[in-house]
Coordinates of C-alpha atoms in Angstrom, one line a residue:
M848 CA -5.0 2.9 55.1
Q849 CA -7.5 5.5 56.3
L850 CA -9.3 5.4 53.0
F851 CA -10.2 1.8 53.8
D852 CA -10.7 2.2 57.5
V853 CA -13.5 4.8 57.2
R854 CA -15.5 2.5 55.1
F855 CA -14.7 -1.1 56.0
S856 CA -13.1 -1.1 59.5
T857 CA -14.9 -3.5 61.9
D858 CA -13.1 -2.2 65.0
D859 CA -13.0 -5.7 66.5
L860 CA -10.0 -7.4 68.2
L861 CA -8.7 -9.2 65.0
N862 CA -9.0 -5.9 63.0
R863 CA -6.9 -4.2 65.7
I864 CA -4.2 -6.9 65.5
W865 CA -3.9 -6.5 61.7
K866 CA -3.7 -2.7 62.1
L867 CA -0.8 -3.2 64.5
V868 CA 1.0 -5.2 61.8
Q869 CA 0.2 -2.5 59.3
F870 CA 1.8 0.1 61.5
F871 CA 5.0 -1.9 61.7
A872 CA 5.0 -1.9 57.9
L873 CA 4.4 1.8 57.9
A874 CA 7.3 2.3 60.3
G875 CA 9.5 0.3 58.0
F876 CA 8.3 2.4 55.0
A877 CA 9.2 5.6 56.8
G878 CA 12.5 4.3 58.2
N879 CA 13.7 3.4 54.7
G880 CA 12.7 6.8 53.2
D881 CA 16.3 7.9 53.1
H882 CA 17.1 5.1 50.6
L883 CA 14.3 5.9 48.2
S884 CA 16.7 7.1 45.5
S885 CA 19.3 4.5 45.9
T886 CA 19.8 0.7 45.2
N887 CA 19.2 0.1 48.9
S888 CA 15.5 0.9 48.5
N889 CA 14.4 -2.7 48.7
G890 CA 13.4 -2.1 52.4
F891 CA 11.3 0.8 51.2
A892 CA 9.6 -1.4 48.6
L893 CA 9.1 -4.4 50.9
S894 CA 7.4 -2.2 53.6
Y895 CA 4.9 -0.8 51.1
A896 CA 4.3 -4.3 49.7
V897 CA 3.5 -5.6 53.2
G898 CA 1.1 -2.8 53.8
Q899 CA -0.7 -3.5 50.6
Y900 CA -0.9 -7.2 51.4
F901 CA -2.5 -6.6 54.8
I902 CA -5.0 -4.2 53.3
V903 CA -6.1 -7.1 51.0
W904 CA -6.1 -9.6 53.9
V905 CA -7.9 -7.5 56.5
H906 CA -10.8 -6.5 54.2
A907 CA -11.2 -9.7 52.2
P908 CA -13.8 -11.3 54.6
N909 CA -16.1 -8.2 54.5
K910 CA -19.3 -9.8 53.1
T911 CA -21.3 -6.6 53.0
S912 CA -19.2 -5.2 50.2
R913 CA -18.0 -8.4 48.6
S914 CA -18.5 -7.5 44.9
P915 CA -16.8 -4.0 44.7
I916 CA -14.1 -4.9 47.2
M917 CA -13.0 -7.7 45.0
F918 CA -11.8 -5.0 42.6
Y919 CA -9.9 -3.3 45.4
M920 CA -8.4 -6.6 46.5
A921 CA -7.3 -7.3 42.9
A922 CA -5.7 -3.8 42.4
N923 CA -3.9 -3.9 45.8
F924 CA -2.7 -7.5 45.1
V925 CA -1.3 -6.5 41.8
S926 CA 0.4 -3.5 43.5
F927 CA 1.8 -5.8 46.1
I928 CA 3.3 -8.1 43.5
L929 CA 4.9 -5.1 41.7
W930 CA 6.4 -3.7 44.8
W931 CA 7.5 -7.1 46.1
T932 CA 9.2 -8.0 42.8
S933 CA 11.0 -4.6 42.5
A934 CA 12.5 -5.2 46.0
F935 CA 14.2 -8.4 44.9
I936 CA 15.5 -7.2 41.5
I937 CA 16.4 -3.8 42.7
E938 CA 20.1 -4.2 41.6
L939 CA 19.0 -4.9 38.1
L940 CA 16.7 -1.9 37.7
S941 CA 17.7 1.6 36.6
D942 CA 16.3 4.6 38.5
Q943 CA 13.8 5.1 35.6
A944 CA 12.6 1.5 35.7
R945 CA 12.3 1.4 39.5
Y946 CA 10.2 4.6 39.6
S947 CA 8.1 3.4 36.6
I948 CA 7.2 0.2 38.5
W949 CA 6.3 2.1 41.7
F950 CA 4.3 4.8 40.1
G951 CA 2.6 2.2 37.9
A952 CA 1.5 0.3 41.0
I953 CA 0.2 3.5 42.6
A954 CA -1.6 4.4 39.4
I955 CA -3.4 1.1 39.4
E956 CA -4.7 1.7 43.0
V957 CA -5.8 5.3 42.2
I958 CA -7.5 4.4 39.0
T959 CA -9.4 1.6 40.7
N960 CA -10.6 3.9 43.5
I961 CA -11.8 6.5 41.0
A962 CA -13.5 3.9 38.8
L963 CA -15.5 2.6 41.8
A964 CA -16.3 6.1 43.0
N965 CA -20.0 5.9 41.9
N966 CA -20.6 2.5 43.7
A967 CA -22.9 3.2 46.6
I968 CA -21.5 0.4 48.7
V969 CA -17.9 1.7 48.8
S970 CA -18.7 5.4 48.6
F971 CA -17.2 7.9 51.0
V972 CA -20.7 9.4 51.6
R973 CA -21.6 9.5 55.3
S974 CA -18.1 8.5 56.3
H975 CA -16.0 10.5 58.7
L976 CA -13.2 10.9 56.2
P977 CA -13.4 14.7 56.2
E978 CA -12.7 14.8 60.0
R979 CA -9.8 12.4 59.5
L980 CA -8.3 14.5 56.7
G981 CA -8.8 17.7 58.7
L982 CA -7.0 16.2 61.7
F983 CA -4.2 14.9 59.4
T984 CA -3.8 18.4 57.9
L985 CA -3.6 19.9 61.4
I986 CA -0.9 17.4 62.4
I987 CA 1.2 18.3 59.4
L988 CA 1.0 22.0 60.1
G989 CA 1.9 21.2 63.7
E990 CA 5.0 19.3 62.6
S991 CA 6.1 22.4 60.7
I992 CA 5.7 24.5 63.8
M993 CA 7.6 22.0 65.9
G994 CA 10.5 22.1 63.4
L995 CA 10.6 25.9 63.8
F996 CA 10.7 25.5 67.5
V997 CA 13.7 23.2 67.2
V998 CA 15.5 25.9 65.2
T999 CA 14.5 28.6 67.7
D1000 CA 15.9 26.4 70.5
D1001 CA 19.2 26.1 68.7
L1002 CA 19.4 29.8 68.2
V1003 CA 18.5 30.6 71.8
D1004 CA 21.2 28.2 73.1
A1005 CA 23.8 29.9 71.0
P1006 CA 24.8 33.3 72.5
G1007 CA 24.0 36.2 70.2
K1008 CA 22.3 34.1 67.5
L1009 CA 18.7 35.1 68.2
S1010 CA 19.2 38.5 66.6
W1011 CA 16.5 40.7 64.9
D1012 CA 17.1 39.1 61.5
N1013 CA 16.8 35.5 62.7
L1014 CA 13.7 36.5 64.8
T1015 CA 12.1 38.1 61.7
L1016 CA 12.7 35.0 59.6
L1017 CA 11.1 32.9 62.4
I1018 CA 8.1 35.2 62.6
F1019 CA 7.7 35.1 58.8
S1020 CA 7.8 31.3 58.8
I1021 CA 5.2 30.9 61.6
T1022 CA 2.9 33.4 59.9
I1023 CA 3.1 31.4 56.6
I1024 CA 2.3 28.1 58.4
K1025 CA -0.6 29.8 60.3
C1026 CA -2.0 31.1 57.0
Q1027 CA -2.0 27.6 55.7
W1028 CA -4.4 26.8 58.6
F1029 CA -6.6 29.8 57.6
L1030 CA -6.7 28.8 53.9
Y1031 CA -7.9 25.3 54.8
F1032 CA -10.1 25.6 57.8
D1033 CA -11.7 29.0 57.3
D1034 CA -13.9 27.4 54.6
Y1035 CA -13.8 23.9 56.0
H1036 CA -16.4 21.5 54.7
E1037 CA -17.6 18.9 57.2
Q1038 CA -18.8 16.7 54.4
C1039 CA -17.4 15.4 51.2
P1040 CA -18.5 17.2 48.0
V1041 CA -22.1 16.5 47.2
R1042 CA -22.1 17.1 43.5
S1043 CA -21.0 13.6 42.7
S1044 CA -19.1 10.6 44.0
I1045 CA -16.3 11.3 41.5
H1046 CA -15.8 14.7 43.1
S1047 CA -15.6 13.1 46.5
T1048 CA -12.9 10.8 45.3
L1049 CA -11.0 13.6 43.6
W1050 CA -11.4 15.7 46.8
T1051 CA -9.8 12.8 48.8
Y1052 CA -6.7 12.4 46.6
L1053 CA -6.2 16.2 46.3
H1054 CA -5.7 16.2 50.0
F1055 CA -2.6 14.0 49.5
M1056 CA -1.1 16.5 47.2
L1057 CA -2.1 19.4 49.5
N1058 CA -0.6 17.8 52.6
M1059 CA 2.6 16.9 50.8
S1060 CA 2.9 20.5 49.6
Q1061 CA 2.3 21.8 53.1
L1062 CA 4.9 19.5 54.5
L1063 CA 7.5 20.6 51.9
L1064 CA 6.6 24.3 52.5
G1065 CA 7.5 23.9 56.2
V1066 CA 10.8 22.1 55.2
G1067 CA 11.5 25.0 52.8
C1068 CA 11.0 27.6 55.5
L1069 CA 13.5 25.7 57.7
D1070 CA 16.0 25.3 54.9
L1071 CA 15.9 29.0 54.1
I1072 CA 16.6 29.9 57.7
R1073 CA 19.4 27.4 57.9
I1074 CA 21.0 28.5 54.6
Y1075 CA 20.8 32.1 55.8
Q1076 CA 22.7 31.0 59.0
L1077 CA 25.2 29.0 57.0
T1078 CA 25.9 32.0 54.8
K1079 CA 26.5 34.2 57.8
E1080 CA 28.5 31.6 59.8
P1081 CA 29.6 28.4 58.0
T1082 CA 29.7 26.1 61.0
S1083 CA 26.8 27.6 63.1
I1084 CA 24.1 25.1 62.0
P1085 CA 24.4 21.7 60.3
V1086 CA 23.6 21.4 56.6
P1087 CA 20.1 19.9 56.2
H1088 CA 20.3 16.1 55.7
H1089 CA 18.4 16.0 52.4
L1090 CA 20.7 18.7 50.9
K1091 CA 23.8 16.7 52.0
R1092 CA 22.6 13.6 50.2
E1093 CA 21.6 15.3 47.0
L1094 CA 24.2 18.0 46.7
I1095 CA 27.2 17.1 48.7
Y1096 CA 27.3 13.4 47.9
P1097 CA 26.7 13.1 44.2
D1098 CA 27.2 9.4 44.1
E1099 CA 23.9 8.9 45.9
A1100 CA 22.0 11.5 43.8
T1101 CA 19.2 10.4 41.5
G1102 CA 20.7 9.8 38.2
S1103 CA 22.4 12.1 35.7
G1104 CA 21.5 15.7 35.1
S1105 CA 20.9 16.5 38.8
L1106 CA 22.1 19.6 40.6
A1107 CA 24.7 17.4 42.3
E1108 CA 26.8 16.9 39.2
S1109 CA 28.8 20.1 39.9
S1110 CA 29.7 18.9 43.4
K1111 CA 32.9 17.0 43.5
G1112 CA 33.0 15.4 46.9
P1113 CA 32.1 15.4 50.6
N1114 CA 34.8 18.0 51.5
F1115 CA 32.8 21.0 50.2
I1116 CA 31.6 23.4 52.9
V1117 CA 28.6 25.7 52.5
G1118 CA 29.3 29.3 53.3
G1119 CA 32.6 30.5 54.5
G1120 CA 32.7 33.3 51.9
E1121 CA 33.3 30.8 49.1
E1122 CA 31.0 31.3 46.2
G1123 CA 31.9 28.1 44.5
P1124 CA 29.5 26.1 42.3
S1125 CA 28.3 23.9 45.1
H1126 CA 27.4 26.8 47.3
E1127 CA 25.5 28.4 44.4
L1128 CA 23.8 25.1 43.6
I1129 CA 22.5 24.7 47.1
L1130 CA 21.1 28.3 47.1
L1131 CA 19.5 27.8 43.7
Y1132 CA 18.1 24.4 44.7
V1133 CA 16.5 25.6 47.9
K1134 CA 15.0 28.8 46.4
K1135 CA 13.5 26.9 43.4
Y1136 CA 11.9 24.1 45.3
Y1137 CA 10.6 26.6 47.9
L1138 CA 8.9 28.6 45.2
I1139 CA 7.4 25.5 43.5
V1140 CA 6.0 24.1 46.8
A1141 CA 4.7 27.6 47.8
A1142 CA 2.8 27.8 44.5
S1143 CA 1.6 24.3 44.8
V1144 CA 0.0 25.0 48.2
F1145 CA -2.2 27.7 46.6
F1146 CA -2.9 25.5 43.6
W1147 CA -4.1 22.4 45.6
N1148 CA -6.1 24.6 48.0
A1149 CA -7.8 26.1 44.9
A1150 CA -8.4 22.6 43.4
I1151 CA -10.0 21.4 46.7
K1152 CA -12.2 24.5 46.8
Y1153 CA -13.2 23.9 43.2
V1154 CA -14.4 20.3 43.7
T1155 CA -16.3 21.4 46.9
S1156 CA -17.9 24.5 45.3
R1157 CA -21.6 24.8 44.7
P1158 CA -22.4 24.9 40.9
G1159 CA -22.8 28.5 39.7
D1160 CA -21.9 30.0 43.1
K1161 CA -20.0 33.3 42.3
Y1162 CA -18.5 33.5 45.8
D1163 CA -16.9 30.0 45.6
R1164 CA -15.7 30.9 42.2
A1165 CA -14.1 34.1 43.4
I1166 CA -12.1 32.1 46.0
Y1167 CA -10.7 29.3 43.9
V1168 CA -10.0 31.5 40.9
S1169 CA -8.0 33.9 43.1
R1170 CA -6.0 31.0 44.5
F1171 CA -5.2 29.7 41.1
F1172 CA -4.0 33.2 40.1
M1173 CA -1.9 33.4 43.3
S1174 CA -0.2 30.1 42.5
F1175 CA 0.6 31.5 39.0
V1176 CA 2.1 34.7 40.6
V1177 CA 4.4 32.7 42.9
L1178 CA 5.6 30.6 40.0
C1179 CA 6.5 33.7 38.1
L1180 CA 9.1 34.4 40.7
L1181 CA 11.1 31.5 39.2
L1182 CA 11.9 33.9 36.4
V1183 CA 13.7 36.3 38.7
E1184 CA 17.5 35.9 39.1
H1185 CA 18.0 33.9 42.3
Q1186 CA 20.7 36.3 43.5
R1187 CA 17.9 38.9 44.0
L1188 CA 15.8 36.5 46.1
G1189 CA 17.3 36.1 49.6
A1190 CA 15.7 34.4 52.6
F1191 CA 14.1 37.7 53.7
T1192 CA 12.7 38.4 50.2
L1193 CA 11.3 34.9 49.7
L1194 CA 9.7 34.6 53.1
G1195 CA 8.5 38.2 53.1
L1196 CA 6.8 37.8 49.7
E1197 CA 5.2 34.6 50.8
V1198 CA 3.9 36.2 53.9
G1199 CA 2.4 39.0 51.8
F1200 CA 0.8 36.6 49.3
C1201 CA -0.6 34.4 52.2
L1202 CA -2.1 37.4 54.1
L1203 CA -3.5 38.9 50.9
Q1204 CA -5.2 35.5 50.0
V1205 CA -6.5 35.0 53.5
G1206 CA -7.9 38.5 53.6
H1207 CA -9.5 38.1 50.2
D1208 CA -11.1 34.7 51.2
L1209 CA -12.4 36.1 54.5
L1210 CA -13.9 39.1 52.7
V1211 CA -15.7 36.9 50.1
L1212 CA -16.9 34.5 52.9
Y1213 CA -18.3 37.5 54.8
Y1214 CA -20.3 38.8 51.8
A1215 CA -21.5 35.2 51.1
A1216 CA -22.7 34.8 54.6
R1217 CA -24.3 38.2 54.6
K1218 CA -26.1 37.4 51.3
D1219 CA -27.3 34.1 52.7
F1220 CA -28.6 35.8 55.9
E1221 CA -30.5 38.4 53.8
N1222 CA -32.1 35.7 51.7
R1223 CA -33.3 33.8 54.8
V1224 CA -34.7 37.0 56.3
I1225 CA -36.7 37.7 53.1
L1226 CA -38.1 34.1 53.1

């Protein structure tokens, strides 16, 4: 919604009413997120469809951008039809067919936005989208910190639980999340990329991937702490909800071939000294997805830096190349036997990688600023 608001919002009373309706659709979309991978996902699809319909309806009367916005309206209307149709034939669709329809609808919207990137009327130039995306990134990092505070509160309320090992894991997690703030805001660009409108559009959509990775990284830190607690004391902290759905209740897992196939029912308990297949699967699942999202945070930060870099600038190149390399290094940890990678090892390594990358970036930015200052003095 914000991609349209920063360019077309009129900020009048009628626009505010439509925005209220859109937020109800957004609430339905979020509320049905738990049913994304089941045949009960018609509410999820309907909520998205309603949101797309009102995007078309709200911006249709905008006469100043009538020609290009007709393409937006057409793309969003096709997306609305696809999502709406999938909601009513959900029982007839396989998982693959349902996801194909949804991702196809999203692809139509993205391709349309990229195709119109060079149109001056609907460009992001001189919009306040960078500020919005920066605030959204800050909110996501804040949510991760709040999640850690909830875990801290649970440990404080339980006598003897806030021991040195738990405290160390919390410090590691907070440091990792704070480093995400450094990676993004230390080299923050107040304007969209100036090289081309295509770069501006890519920069916008790369933020979606970055924010999703940052959110999952925070969830991964929480899961590692909880799994560590469950390994020590089986009933001390509840199993994370998303792990229950995918690993404890295989009937609701997404199709065949998932990690849930080895779990045989809801009676399995994590921890308790039992090293059964389900326990091993949860540990393997958490460690693998944590490493993947940790690598993706470096990767998407590097991609954003690349599209905002100045052509031929060696300092910008040094930053995004090092971030791509760090992403590759983190992914290489997937080759290590997961028994060797406990919560302390994973979080400790990630802290080291983040601090190393932040230190490298600050050093490069320092030399870049120093060089720029010297050039100005000479002139």
